[in-house]
Amino acid sequence: PVCERESYAQGLAGGQVGEFRFDTRTPGRVLAYGSGTIYRSEDDGETWRVVDVDFSVSRFAFPGSDDSLVLAATGDGLYASEDGGLSWERRSLAGLSMRALLAHPGNPLRLYATSRRGGWHRSTDQGFTWTSIRQGLPYADGYDLAALGEDPNHLATTFQGLNASNGTAWAN
């Protein structure tokens, strides 16, 4: 979405924000994370609701059209909220430090994630189970992840340059 506002800092003043996402399924909803707190706004950042958590968020994802489901890649696995970000439970990958999380725009069950220690992963059940999609990449930390072009099955990641995938194997 295009932002006409000069600042989203109302209620976040003085806090350090490490992740910030618009939930395009729900007009006005914004989620942010900083210093052990998830912030949720329903009015484009005018006001914020504070949710204290005991995990660090590297990326939020909003799979499908169910605006109550929010996922968070964290330093301790995948967490899910089924109430739009107000309460959270670990869903999977306990102990795995996740870096990026991408929801497939055409298939709400499919997710892609990167993690530390050899991690490029795909889920076909909204993150309950995962399959490694590291084929073609060395055992190393996974970083960013993005869909390429119109086909969300084609991915890009950064590891010693830009690498592309068809969703199962990678090439530089």
Coordinates of C-alpha atoms in Angstrom, one line a residue:
P1 CA 0.0 0.0 0.0
V2 CA 1.0 3.6 -0.6
C3 CA 1.5 5.5 2.6
E4 CA 0.6 9.2 2.7
R5 CA 1.6 9.5 6.4
E6 CA 4.8 11.1 7.5
S7 CA 5.2 9.0 10.6
Y8 CA 3.9 5.7 12.1
A9 CA 5.6 6.5 15.4
Q10 CA 2.4 7.4 17.3
G11 CA 2.6 5.1 20.3
L12 CA 6.0 3.7 19.2
A13 CA 8.1 6.7 20.2
G14 CA 11.3 5.7 21.8
G15 CA 11.0 2.1 20.8
Q16 CA 13.3 0.3 18.3
V17 CA 11.3 -1.5 15.6
G18 CA 12.9 -4.5 13.8
E19 CA 9.9 -5.7 11.7
F20 CA 7.0 -3.7 10.3
R21 CA 4.3 -5.0 8.0
F22 CA 0.9 -3.9 6.6
D23 CA -1.7 -6.6 6.6
T24 CA -3.2 -6.0 3.2
R25 CA -6.2 -8.3 4.0
T26 CA -7.4 -5.8 6.6
P27 CA -7.4 -2.1 5.8
G28 CA -5.7 -0.2 8.6
R29 CA -4.0 -3.1 10.2
V30 CA -0.2 -2.8 10.8
L31 CA 2.0 -5.1 12.9
A32 CA 5.4 -4.2 14.2
Y33 CA 7.9 -5.9 16.5
G34 CA 10.6 -4.4 18.7
S35 CA 12.3 -5.2 22.0
G36 CA 10.1 -8.1 23.1
T37 CA 6.9 -6.5 22.1
I38 CA 4.5 -6.9 19.2
Y39 CA 2.5 -3.8 18.3
R40 CA -0.8 -4.0 16.5
S41 CA -2.6 -1.0 15.0
E42 CA -6.1 -1.2 13.4
D43 CA -6.1 2.5 12.4
D44 CA -3.0 2.9 10.1
G45 CA -0.7 3.6 13.1
E46 CA -2.6 6.2 14.9
T47 CA -2.9 4.0 18.0
W48 CA -1.1 0.8 18.9
R49 CA -2.1 -2.2 21.1
V50 CA 0.9 -3.7 22.9
V51 CA 1.4 -7.5 23.1
D52 CA 4.4 -8.6 25.2
V53 CA 6.0 -11.8 23.9
D54 CA 9.0 -14.0 24.9
F55 CA 10.4 -14.4 21.4
S56 CA 12.0 -12.2 18.8
V57 CA 10.3 -11.6 15.4
S58 CA 12.2 -11.5 12.2
R59 CA 9.3 -11.5 9.8
F60 CA 5.5 -11.5 9.8
A61 CA 3.4 -13.2 7.1
F62 CA -0.3 -13.1 6.4
P63 CA -1.4 -16.3 4.5
G64 CA -4.7 -16.4 2.6
S65 CA -7.8 -14.4 3.2
D66 CA -8.5 -15.3 6.8
D67 CA -7.4 -12.1 8.4
S68 CA -7.4 -13.6 11.9
L69 CA -4.3 -15.8 11.0
V70 CA -0.9 -14.1 11.4
L71 CA 2.4 -16.0 11.3
A72 CA 5.7 -14.9 12.7
A73 CA 9.2 -16.2 11.9
T74 CA 11.1 -16.0 15.2
G75 CA 14.4 -16.8 16.8
D76 CA 12.7 -19.9 18.2
G77 CA 10.6 -21.3 15.3
L78 CA 7.3 -20.4 13.8
Y79 CA 4.6 -18.8 15.9
A80 CA 1.0 -18.4 14.9
S81 CA -1.8 -16.1 16.0
E82 CA -5.4 -16.9 15.2
D83 CA -6.8 -13.6 16.6
G84 CA -5.0 -11.1 14.3
G85 CA -1.8 -10.9 16.4
L86 CA -3.2 -10.5 20.0
S87 CA -2.1 -13.9 21.3
W88 CA 0.6 -16.3 20.0
E89 CA 1.5 -20.0 20.2
R90 CA 4.5 -21.9 18.7
R91 CA 3.4 -23.8 15.7
S92 CA 6.6 -25.6 14.6
L93 CA 10.4 -25.6 14.1
A94 CA 11.1 -25.1 17.9
G95 CA 14.7 -24.1 18.4
L96 CA 15.3 -23.1 14.8
S97 CA 16.3 -19.5 14.3
M98 CA 14.1 -18.3 11.4
R99 CA 15.1 -15.3 9.3
A100 CA 12.5 -14.9 6.5
L101 CA 9.0 -16.0 5.9
L102 CA 7.0 -15.8 2.7
A103 CA 3.3 -16.7 2.2
H104 CA 2.4 -17.9 -1.2
P105 CA -0.2 -15.4 -2.5
G106 CA -2.2 -17.9 -4.5
N107 CA -2.1 -20.9 -2.1
P108 CA -2.8 -20.1 1.6
L109 CA -1.4 -23.4 2.7
R110 CA 2.1 -22.9 1.2
L111 CA 4.9 -21.1 3.0
Y112 CA 8.6 -20.6 2.4
A113 CA 11.1 -19.8 5.1
T114 CA 14.8 -19.4 5.6
S115 CA 16.7 -20.1 8.8
R116 CA 20.2 -20.3 10.3
R117 CA 22.2 -23.5 9.9
G118 CA 21.2 -24.8 6.4
G119 CA 17.7 -23.5 6.2
W120 CA 15.6 -23.1 3.2
H121 CA 12.2 -24.7 3.9
R122 CA 8.8 -25.2 2.3
S123 CA 5.5 -26.0 4.1
T124 CA 2.3 -27.1 2.4
D125 CA 0.1 -27.0 5.5
Q126 CA 0.5 -23.4 6.8
G127 CA 3.6 -24.2 8.8
F128 CA 2.7 -27.3 10.8
T129 CA 5.3 -29.4 8.8
W130 CA 8.3 -28.4 6.7
T131 CA 10.4 -29.9 3.9
S132 CA 14.0 -28.8 3.1
I133 CA 14.4 -27.0 -0.3
R134 CA 18.1 -26.5 0.1
Q135 CA 19.1 -28.5 -2.9
G136 CA 21.6 -26.6 -4.9
L137 CA 22.7 -24.4 -2.0
P138 CA 25.5 -25.2 0.6
Y139 CA 24.8 -25.9 4.2
A140 CA 24.7 -22.3 5.5
D141 CA 22.5 -19.6 6.9
G142 CA 19.4 -18.6 4.8
Y143 CA 18.7 -14.9 4.6
D144 CA 16.1 -13.0 2.6
L145 CA 13.5 -14.6 0.5
A146 CA 11.2 -13.1 -2.2
A147 CA 8.8 -14.3 -4.9
L148 CA 10.0 -13.6 -8.5
G149 CA 7.6 -12.1 -10.9
E150 CA 4.1 -13.3 -11.5
D151 CA 4.7 -16.9 -10.5
P152 CA 5.1 -17.2 -6.7
N153 CA 6.6 -20.7 -7.1
H154 CA 9.8 -19.0 -8.4
L155 CA 11.8 -17.7 -5.5
A156 CA 14.9 -15.6 -5.0
T157 CA 17.3 -15.7 -2.0
T158 CA 20.5 -14.1 -1.1
F159 CA 23.5 -16.3 -0.4
Q160 CA 26.8 -15.5 -2.0
G161 CA 24.9 -13.6 -4.7
L162 CA 21.3 -13.9 -5.9
N163 CA 20.0 -17.4 -6.3
A164 CA 16.7 -18.5 -8.0
S165 CA 14.5 -21.5 -7.4
N166 CA 11.5 -23.2 -8.9
G167 CA 10.4 -24.0 -5.3
T168 CA 12.4 -27.2 -5.1
A169 CA 16.0 -26.6 -6.2
W170 CA 18.3 -23.5 -6.4
A171 CA 20.6 -22.2 -9.1
N172 CA 23.0 -19.2 -9.0

